[in-house]
């Protein structure tokens, strides 16, 4: 299962791509099925975290934890890919592609749904 999250410029500038993507999201129990988190900015894929797992945010697993983020999920572990890793082996083929028909909320997609919505 993939989780597609919309990144805000303010969060990217403040925390960088990685923590803007992993950061405490309001997800349901479905978050435990997520193996890949995809960060998009203005419809374009800008970062990917593969092989991660969801945990409730705490000061131990989230360096950016705040009390108002209690009950949200942070995605820990896995391999993080950002635009600077373009020549690294295993770099995702779908990086920099656009996703069609997305709302401004996070969305769960299977691999098939993800690849069908790439433009």
mmCIF file of N, CA and C in Angstrom:
data_model
loop_
_atom_site.group_PDB
_atom_site.id
_atom_site.type_symbol
_atom_site.label_atom_id
_atom_site.label_comp_id
_atom_site.label_asym_id
_atom_site.label_seq_id
_atom_site.Cartn_x
_atom_site.Cartn_y
_atom_site.Cartn_z
ATOM 1 N N UNK A 1 0.857 -1.176 0.000
ATOM 2 C CA UNK A 1 0.000 0.000 0.000
ATOM 3 C C UNK A 1 0.900 1.235 0.000
ATOM 4 N N UNK A 2 0.492 2.246 -0.735
ATOM 5 C CA UNK A 2 1.202 3.507 -0.825
ATOM 6 C C UNK A 2 0.360 4.609 -0.193
ATOM 7 N N UNK A 3 1.026 5.531 0.464
ATOM 8 C CA UNK A 3 0.363 6.712 0.994
ATOM 9 C C UNK A 3 0.921 7.912 0.250
ATOM 10 N N UNK A 4 0.047 8.651 -0.406
ATOM 11 C CA UNK A 4 0.445 9.855 -1.134
ATOM 12 C C UNK A 4 0.080 11.054 -0.268
ATOM 13 N N UNK A 5 1.085 11.876 0.047
ATOM 14 C CA UNK A 5 0.864 13.046 0.898
ATOM 15 C C UNK A 5 1.264 14.310 0.152
ATOM 16 N N UNK A 6 0.519 15.364 0.391
ATOM 17 C CA UNK A 6 0.807 16.659 -0.226
ATOM 18 C C UNK A 6 1.703 17.461 0.711
ATOM 19 N N UNK A 7 2.830 17.902 0.197
ATOM 20 C CA UNK A 7 3.773 18.673 0.996
ATOM 21 C C UNK A 7 3.534 20.161 0.801
ATOM 22 N N UNK A 8 3.752 20.908 1.856
ATOM 23 C CA UNK A 8 3.615 22.357 1.781
ATOM 24 C C UNK A 8 5.002 22.969 1.729
ATOM 25 N N UNK A 9 5.118 24.059 0.988
ATOM 26 C CA UNK A 9 6.410 24.713 0.812
ATOM 27 C C UNK A 9 7.026 25.108 2.158
ATOM 28 N N UNK A 10 6.195 25.577 3.060
ATOM 29 C CA UNK A 10 6.662 25.982 4.383
ATOM 30 C C UNK A 10 7.310 24.798 5.111
ATOM 31 N N UNK A 11 6.679 23.627 5.051
ATOM 32 C CA UNK A 11 7.210 22.431 5.716
ATOM 33 C C UNK A 11 8.503 21.965 5.054
ATOM 34 N N UNK A 12 8.565 22.032 3.734
ATOM 35 C CA UNK A 12 9.782 21.631 3.019
ATOM 36 C C UNK A 12 10.941 22.537 3.399
ATOM 37 N N UNK A 13 10.702 23.842 3.422
ATOM 38 C CA UNK A 13 11.757 24.786 3.779
ATOM 39 C C UNK A 13 12.204 24.630 5.228
ATOM 40 N N UNK A 14 11.268 24.318 6.108
ATOM 41 C CA UNK A 14 11.577 24.226 7.536
ATOM 42 C C UNK A 14 12.235 22.900 7.917
ATOM 43 N N UNK A 15 11.720 21.770 7.375
ATOM 44 C CA UNK A 15 12.164 20.449 7.806
ATOM 45 C C UNK A 15 12.899 19.654 6.734
ATOM 46 N N UNK A 16 12.859 20.091 5.475
ATOM 47 C CA UNK A 16 13.448 19.310 4.388
ATOM 48 C C UNK A 16 12.451 18.297 3.867
ATOM 49 N N UNK A 17 12.770 17.702 2.721
ATOM 50 C CA UNK A 17 11.853 16.743 2.100
ATOM 51 C C UNK A 17 11.566 15.541 2.995
ATOM 52 N N UNK A 18 12.608 15.007 3.633
ATOM 53 C CA UNK A 18 12.414 13.770 4.385
ATOM 54 C C UNK A 18 11.405 13.932 5.517
ATOM 55 N N UNK A 19 11.618 14.898 6.404
ATOM 56 C CA UNK A 19 10.712 15.020 7.541
ATOM 57 C C UNK A 19 9.391 15.660 7.163
ATOM 58 N N UNK A 20 9.345 16.384 6.065
ATOM 59 C CA UNK A 20 8.049 16.875 5.584
ATOM 60 C C UNK A 20 7.199 15.700 5.114
ATOM 61 N N UNK A 21 7.846 14.654 4.597
ATOM 62 C CA UNK A 21 7.130 13.470 4.119
ATOM 63 C C UNK A 21 6.800 12.503 5.252
ATOM 64 N N UNK A 22 7.739 12.240 6.120
ATOM 65 C CA UNK A 22 7.544 11.274 7.214
ATOM 66 C C UNK A 22 6.665 11.807 8.337
ATOM 67 N N UNK A 23 6.567 13.089 8.453
ATOM 68 C CA UNK A 23 5.966 13.800 9.584
ATOM 69 C C UNK A 23 4.566 13.334 9.946
ATOM 70 N N UNK A 24 4.189 13.607 11.141
ATOM 71 C CA UNK A 24 2.962 13.165 11.797
ATOM 72 C C UNK A 24 1.693 13.420 10.977
ATOM 73 N N UNK A 25 1.154 12.370 10.402
ATOM 74 C CA UNK A 25 -0.053 12.445 9.574
ATOM 75 C C UNK A 25 -1.245 11.879 10.322
ATOM 76 N N UNK A 26 -2.398 12.490 10.104
ATOM 77 C CA UNK A 26 -3.650 11.985 10.671
ATOM 78 C C UNK A 26 -4.119 10.848 9.791
ATOM 79 N N UNK A 27 -3.793 9.648 10.172
ATOM 80 C CA UNK A 27 -4.166 8.463 9.402
ATOM 81 C C UNK A 27 -4.971 7.546 10.306
ATOM 82 N N UNK A 28 -5.717 6.678 9.684
ATOM 83 C CA UNK A 28 -6.454 5.686 10.438
ATOM 84 C C UNK A 28 -5.633 4.422 10.587
ATOM 85 N N UNK A 29 -6.286 3.351 10.933
ATOM 86 C CA UNK A 29 -5.633 2.058 11.128
ATOM 87 C C UNK A 29 -4.990 1.569 9.832
ATOM 88 N N UNK A 30 -5.453 2.076 8.697
ATOM 89 C CA UNK A 30 -4.904 1.707 7.401
ATOM 90 C C UNK A 30 -3.423 2.077 7.273
ATOM 91 N N UNK A 31 -2.956 2.986 8.092
ATOM 92 C CA UNK A 31 -1.553 3.407 8.061
ATOM 93 C C UNK A 31 -0.612 2.233 8.291
ATOM 94 N N UNK A 32 -1.065 1.212 9.008
ATOM 95 C CA UNK A 32 -0.217 0.050 9.284
ATOM 96 C C UNK A 32 0.035 -0.808 8.043
ATOM 97 N N UNK A 33 -0.724 -0.588 6.979
ATOM 98 C CA UNK A 33 -0.526 -1.321 5.731
ATOM 99 C C UNK A 33 0.451 -0.628 4.788
ATOM 100 N N UNK A 34 0.821 0.598 5.098
ATOM 101 C CA UNK A 34 1.649 1.417 4.204
ATOM 102 C C UNK A 34 3.093 0.914 4.204
ATOM 103 N N UNK A 35 3.624 0.702 3.002
ATOM 104 C CA UNK A 35 5.025 0.316 2.823
ATOM 105 C C UNK A 35 5.816 1.398 2.099
ATOM 106 N N UNK A 36 5.116 2.347 1.478
ATOM 107 C CA UNK A 36 5.773 3.424 0.736
ATOM 108 C C UNK A 36 4.991 4.712 0.937
ATOM 109 N N UNK A 37 5.699 5.784 1.320
ATOM 110 C CA UNK A 37 5.088 7.102 1.444
ATOM 111 C C UNK A 37 5.662 7.969 0.325
ATOM 112 N N UNK A 38 4.773 8.598 -0.423
ATOM 113 C CA UNK A 38 5.168 9.414 -1.566
ATOM 114 C C UNK A 38 4.778 10.855 -1.284
ATOM 115 N N UNK A 39 5.765 11.740 -1.295
ATOM 116 C CA UNK A 39 5.519 13.160 -1.081
ATOM 117 C C UNK A 39 5.391 13.868 -2.419
ATOM 118 N N UNK A 40 4.297 14.599 -2.589
ATOM 119 C CA UNK A 40 4.129 15.354 -3.829
ATOM 120 C C UNK A 40 4.005 16.841 -3.519
ATOM 121 N N UNK A 41 4.515 17.628 -4.432
ATOM 122 C CA UNK A 41 4.437 19.078 -4.322
ATOM 123 C C UNK A 41 3.969 19.608 -5.663
ATOM 124 N N UNK A 42 2.843 20.313 -5.651
ATOM 125 C CA UNK A 42 2.210 20.825 -6.868
ATOM 126 C C UNK A 42 1.980 19.710 -7.891
ATOM 127 N N UNK A 43 1.542 18.543 -7.403
ATOM 128 C CA UNK A 43 1.194 17.426 -8.271
ATOM 129 C C UNK A 43 2.354 16.572 -8.728
ATOM 130 N N UNK A 44 3.582 16.961 -8.438
ATOM 131 C CA UNK A 44 4.761 16.223 -8.892
ATOM 132 C C UNK A 44 5.387 15.454 -7.725
ATOM 133 N N UNK A 45 5.806 14.224 -7.987
ATOM 134 C CA UNK A 45 6.460 13.418 -6.958
ATOM 135 C C UNK A 45 7.852 13.982 -6.711
ATOM 136 N N UNK A 46 8.116 14.364 -5.471
ATOM 137 C CA UNK A 46 9.417 14.955 -5.134
ATOM 138 C C UNK A 46 10.206 14.115 -4.134
ATOM 139 N N UNK A 47 9.571 13.167 -3.458
ATOM 140 C CA UNK A 47 10.306 12.306 -2.537
ATOM 141 C C UNK A 47 9.522 11.028 -2.275
ATOM 142 N N UNK A 48 10.271 9.977 -1.948
ATOM 143 C CA UNK A 48 9.678 8.664 -1.706
ATOM 144 C C UNK A 48 10.394 8.022 -0.519
ATOM 145 N N UNK A 49 9.624 7.441 0.388
ATOM 146 C CA UNK A 49 10.177 6.653 1.488
ATOM 147 C C UNK A 49 9.663 5.233 1.286
ATOM 148 N N UNK A 50 10.574 4.295 0.990
ATOM 149 C CA UNK A 50 10.187 2.907 0.727
ATOM 150 C C UNK A 50 10.559 2.014 1.896
ATOM 151 N N UNK A 51 9.706 1.049 2.190
ATOM 152 C CA UNK A 51 9.989 0.081 3.245
ATOM 153 C C UNK A 51 9.821 0.628 4.648
ATOM 154 N N UNK A 52 8.996 1.630 4.817
ATOM 155 C CA UNK A 52 8.801 2.248 6.134
ATOM 156 C C UNK A 52 7.643 1.577 6.872
ATOM 157 N N UNK A 53 7.501 1.930 8.133
ATOM 158 C CA UNK A 53 6.367 1.444 8.917
ATOM 159 C C UNK A 53 5.790 2.601 9.724
ATOM 160 N N UNK A 54 4.518 2.517 10.002
ATOM 161 C CA UNK A 54 3.820 3.581 10.732
ATOM 162 C C UNK A 54 3.902 3.332 12.233
ATOM 163 N N UNK A 55 4.176 4.393 12.962
ATOM 164 C CA UNK A 55 4.155 4.353 14.428
ATOM 165 C C UNK A 55 3.483 5.627 14.918
ATOM 166 N N UNK A 56 2.812 5.540 16.057
ATOM 167 C CA UNK A 56 2.271 6.750 16.654
ATOM 168 C C UNK A 56 3.440 7.650 17.049
ATOM 169 N N UNK A 57 3.329 8.932 16.761
ATOM 170 C CA UNK A 57 4.425 9.851 17.002
ATOM 171 C C UNK A 57 4.705 10.036 18.494
ATOM 172 N N UNK A 58 5.972 9.994 18.845
ATOM 173 C CA UNK A 58 6.453 10.232 20.207
ATOM 174 C C UNK A 58 7.754 11.022 20.109
ATOM 175 N N UNK A 59 8.230 11.586 21.189
ATOM 176 C CA UNK A 59 9.529 12.282 21.140
ATOM 177 C C UNK A 59 10.686 11.345 20.792
ATOM 178 N N UNK A 60 10.519 10.049 20.997
ATOM 179 C CA UNK A 60 11.586 9.085 20.717
ATOM 180 C C UNK A 60 11.719 8.809 19.224
ATOM 181 N N UNK A 61 10.594 8.612 18.522
ATOM 182 C CA UNK A 61 10.677 8.258 17.101
ATOM 183 C C UNK A 61 10.510 9.447 16.158
ATOM 184 N N UNK A 62 10.193 10.616 16.679
ATOM 185 C CA UNK A 62 9.987 11.794 15.845
ATOM 186 C C UNK A 62 10.685 12.995 16.477
ATOM 187 N N UNK A 63 11.809 13.422 15.911
ATOM 188 C CA UNK A 63 12.519 14.562 16.498
ATOM 189 C C UNK A 63 11.724 15.866 16.443
ATOM 190 N N UNK A 64 10.677 15.917 15.640
ATOM 191 C CA UNK A 64 9.854 17.116 15.500
ATOM 192 C C UNK A 64 8.522 16.987 16.231
ATOM 193 N N UNK A 65 8.438 16.034 17.167
ATOM 194 C CA UNK A 65 7.192 15.774 17.900
ATOM 195 C C UNK A 65 6.760 16.997 18.718
ATOM 196 N N UNK A 66 5.474 17.257 18.688
ATOM 197 C CA UNK A 66 4.864 18.308 19.503
ATOM 198 C C UNK A 66 3.621 17.718 20.140
ATOM 199 N N UNK A 67 3.218 18.256 21.276
ATOM 200 C CA UNK A 67 2.072 17.698 21.993
ATOM 201 C C UNK A 67 0.783 17.723 21.179
ATOM 202 N N UNK A 68 0.595 18.739 20.321
ATOM 203 C CA UNK A 68 -0.635 18.787 19.538
ATOM 204 C C UNK A 68 -0.674 17.733 18.426
ATOM 205 N N UNK A 69 0.447 17.048 18.190
ATOM 206 C CA UNK A 69 0.495 15.991 17.175
ATOM 207 C C UNK A 69 0.235 14.613 17.777
ATOM 208 N N UNK A 70 -0.193 14.586 19.027
ATOM 209 C CA UNK A 70 -0.490 13.328 19.700
ATOM 210 C C UNK A 70 -1.571 12.576 18.937
ATOM 211 N N UNK A 71 -1.391 11.273 18.732
ATOM 212 C CA UNK A 71 -2.363 10.455 18.032
ATOM 213 C C UNK A 71 -2.148 10.401 16.532
ATOM 214 N N UNK A 72 -1.125 11.083 16.038
ATOM 215 C CA UNK A 72 -0.809 11.043 14.605
ATOM 216 C C UNK A 72 0.297 10.026 14.359
ATOM 217 N N UNK A 73 0.458 9.657 13.092
ATOM 218 C CA UNK A 73 1.459 8.671 12.726
ATOM 219 C C UNK A 73 2.688 9.334 12.108
ATOM 220 N N UNK A 74 3.838 8.749 12.391
ATOM 221 C CA UNK A 74 5.090 9.119 11.746
ATOM 222 C C UNK A 74 5.604 7.838 11.085
ATOM 223 N N UNK A 75 6.220 7.973 9.931
ATOM 224 C CA UNK A 75 6.691 6.810 9.181
ATOM 225 C C UNK A 75 8.189 6.686 9.373
ATOM 226 N N UNK A 76 8.609 5.598 10.028
ATOM 227 C CA UNK A 76 10.008 5.404 10.403
ATOM 228 C C UNK A 76 10.630 4.269 9.597
ATOM 229 N N UNK A 77 11.950 4.312 9.517
ATOM 230 C CA UNK A 77 12.688 3.273 8.808
ATOM 231 C C UNK A 77 12.580 3.441 7.302
ATOM 232 N N UNK A 78 13.062 2.461 6.603
ATOM 233 C CA UNK A 78 12.983 2.471 5.158
ATOM 234 C C UNK A 78 14.080 3.297 4.503
ATOM 235 N N UNK A 79 14.019 3.340 3.198
ATOM 236 C CA UNK A 79 14.988 4.082 2.385
ATOM 237 C C UNK A 79 14.311 5.338 1.872
ATOM 238 N N UNK A 80 14.984 6.463 2.039
ATOM 239 C CA UNK A 80 14.440 7.746 1.610
ATOM 240 C C UNK A 80 15.101 8.176 0.306
ATOM 241 N N UNK A 81 14.267 8.553 -0.662
ATOM 242 C CA UNK A 81 14.755 9.035 -1.953
ATOM 243 C C UNK A 81 14.297 10.470 -2.149
ATOM 244 N N UNK A 82 15.223 11.335 -2.513
ATOM 245 C CA UNK A 82 14.905 12.722 -2.836
ATOM 246 C C UNK A 82 15.593 13.075 -4.151
ATOM 247 N N UNK A 83 15.303 14.244 -4.723
ATOM 248 C CA UNK A 83 15.890 14.590 -6.028
ATOM 249 C C UNK A 83 17.414 14.515 -6.082
ATOM 250 N N UNK A 84 18.110 14.746 -4.992
ATOM 251 C CA UNK A 84 19.577 14.702 -4.995
ATOM 252 C C UNK A 84 20.135 13.298 -5.162
ATOM 253 N N UNK A 85 19.315 12.264 -5.020
ATOM 254 C CA UNK A 85 19.764 10.876 -5.123
ATOM 255 C C UNK A 85 19.596 10.304 -6.526
ATOM 256 N N UNK A 86 19.460 11.138 -7.525
ATOM 257 C CA UNK A 86 19.073 10.689 -8.867
ATOM 258 C C UNK A 86 20.028 9.656 -9.467
ATOM 259 N N UNK A 87 21.314 9.687 -9.128
ATOM 260 C CA UNK A 87 22.229 8.712 -9.721
ATOM 261 C C UNK A 87 22.453 7.488 -8.826
ATOM 262 N N UNK A 88 21.797 7.419 -7.699
ATOM 263 C CA UNK A 88 21.940 6.281 -6.788
ATOM 264 C C UNK A 88 21.245 5.047 -7.365
ATOM 265 N N UNK A 89 21.838 3.864 -7.148
ATOM 266 C CA UNK A 89 21.162 2.642 -7.619
ATOM 267 C C UNK A 89 19.844 2.432 -6.873
ATOM 268 N N UNK A 90 18.832 1.985 -7.575
ATOM 269 C CA UNK A 90 17.519 1.747 -6.979
ATOM 270 C C UNK A 90 16.613 2.960 -6.940
ATOM 271 N N UNK A 91 17.059 4.082 -7.519
ATOM 272 C CA UNK A 91 16.256 5.306 -7.543
ATOM 273 C C UNK A 91 14.917 5.011 -8.225
ATOM 274 N N UNK A 92 13.780 5.380 -7.619
ATOM 275 C CA UNK A 92 12.459 5.050 -8.187
ATOM 276 C C UNK A 92 12.252 5.631 -9.587
ATOM 277 N N UNK A 93 11.743 4.800 -10.485
ATOM 278 C CA UNK A 93 11.491 5.219 -11.866
ATOM 279 C C UNK A 93 10.429 6.303 -11.959
ATOM 280 N N UNK A 94 9.514 6.316 -11.016
ATOM 281 C CA UNK A 94 8.387 7.251 -11.097
ATOM 282 C C UNK A 94 8.657 8.604 -10.441
ATOM 283 N N UNK A 95 9.873 8.823 -9.941
ATOM 284 C CA UNK A 95 10.214 10.117 -9.341
ATOM 285 C C UNK A 95 10.096 11.209 -10.401
ATOM 286 N N UNK A 96 9.660 12.375 -10.014
ATOM 287 C CA UNK A 96 9.465 13.560 -10.850
ATOM 288 C C UNK A 96 8.238 13.464 -11.766
ATOM 289 N N UNK A 97 7.520 12.359 -11.751
ATOM 290 C CA UNK A 97 6.307 12.256 -12.562
ATOM 291 C C UNK A 97 5.165 12.950 -11.824
ATOM 292 N N UNK A 98 4.107 13.245 -12.544
ATOM 293 C CA UNK A 98 2.929 13.877 -11.958
ATOM 294 C C UNK A 98 1.860 12.829 -11.700
ATOM 295 N N UNK A 99 1.032 13.091 -10.704
ATOM 296 C CA UNK A 99 -0.108 12.231 -10.410
ATOM 297 C C UNK A 99 -1.385 12.935 -10.836
ATOM 298 N N UNK A 100 -2.257 12.204 -11.497
ATOM 299 C CA UNK A 100 -3.530 12.752 -11.969
ATOM 300 C C UNK A 100 -4.622 12.563 -10.927
ATOM 301 N N UNK A 101 -5.596 13.430 -11.001
ATOM 302 C CA UNK A 101 -6.846 13.310 -10.242
ATOM 303 C C UNK A 101 -6.633 13.113 -8.745
ATOM 304 N N UNK A 102 -5.878 14.007 -8.142
ATOM 305 C CA UNK A 102 -5.688 13.942 -6.696
ATOM 306 C C UNK A 102 -6.345 15.129 -6.020
ATOM 307 N N UNK A 103 -6.925 14.879 -4.859
ATOM 308 C CA UNK A 103 -7.435 15.971 -4.043
ATOM 309 C C UNK A 103 -6.278 16.479 -3.182
ATOM 310 N N UNK A 104 -6.524 17.420 -2.313
ATOM 311 C CA UNK A 104 -5.463 17.944 -1.463
ATOM 312 C C UNK A 104 -5.353 17.203 -0.133
ATOM 313 N N UNK A 105 -5.965 16.062 -0.041
ATOM 314 C CA UNK A 105 -5.863 15.230 1.155
ATOM 315 C C UNK A 105 -4.909 14.084 0.869
ATOM 316 N N UNK A 106 -4.407 13.452 1.920
ATOM 317 C CA UNK A 106 -3.569 12.285 1.676
ATOM 318 C C UNK A 106 -4.454 11.164 1.129
ATOM 319 N N UNK A 107 -3.837 10.245 0.403
ATOM 320 C CA UNK A 107 -4.610 9.215 -0.262
ATOM 321 C C UNK A 107 -3.844 7.902 -0.240
ATOM 322 N N UNK A 108 -4.571 6.803 -0.010
ATOM 323 C CA UNK A 108 -3.989 5.465 -0.052
ATOM 324 C C UNK A 108 -4.184 4.903 -1.454
ATOM 325 N N UNK A 109 -3.114 4.365 -2.037
ATOM 326 C CA UNK A 109 -3.182 3.775 -3.362
ATOM 327 C C UNK A 109 -2.437 2.443 -3.374
ATOM 328 N N UNK A 110 -2.995 1.469 -4.081
ATOM 329 C CA UNK A 110 -2.242 0.239 -4.313
ATOM 330 C C UNK A 110 -1.195 0.550 -5.379
ATOM 331 N N UNK A 111 -0.259 -0.368 -5.599
ATOM 332 C CA UNK A 111 0.756 -0.156 -6.632
ATOM 333 C C UNK A 111 0.111 0.029 -8.001
ATOM 334 N N UNK A 112 -0.893 -0.781 -8.308
ATOM 335 C CA UNK A 112 -1.579 -0.676 -9.601
ATOM 336 C C UNK A 112 -2.254 0.672 -9.765
ATOM 337 N N UNK A 113 -2.955 1.131 -8.730
ATOM 338 C CA UNK A 113 -3.618 2.430 -8.784
ATOM 339 C C UNK A 113 -2.598 3.562 -8.945
ATOM 340 N N UNK A 114 -1.470 3.427 -8.254
ATOM 341 C CA UNK A 114 -0.413 4.435 -8.355
ATOM 342 C C UNK A 114 0.104 4.542 -9.783
ATOM 343 N N UNK A 115 0.458 3.410 -10.381
ATOM 344 C CA UNK A 115 1.044 3.449 -11.715
ATOM 345 C C UNK A 115 0.033 3.842 -12.783
ATOM 346 N N UNK A 116 -1.264 3.589 -12.548
ATOM 347 C CA UNK A 116 -2.294 4.036 -13.481
ATOM 348 C C UNK A 116 -2.515 5.545 -13.411
ATOM 349 N N UNK A 117 -2.237 6.164 -12.268
ATOM 350 C CA UNK A 117 -2.481 7.595 -12.128
ATOM 351 C C UNK A 117 -1.246 8.458 -12.431
ATOM 352 N N UNK A 118 -0.138 7.808 -12.803
ATOM 353 C CA UNK A 118 1.052 8.576 -13.176
ATOM 354 C C UNK A 118 0.870 9.223 -14.539
ATOM 355 N N UNK A 119 1.377 10.438 -14.681
ATOM 356 C CA UNK A 119 1.295 11.131 -15.973
ATOM 357 C C UNK A 119 2.692 11.537 -16.421
#
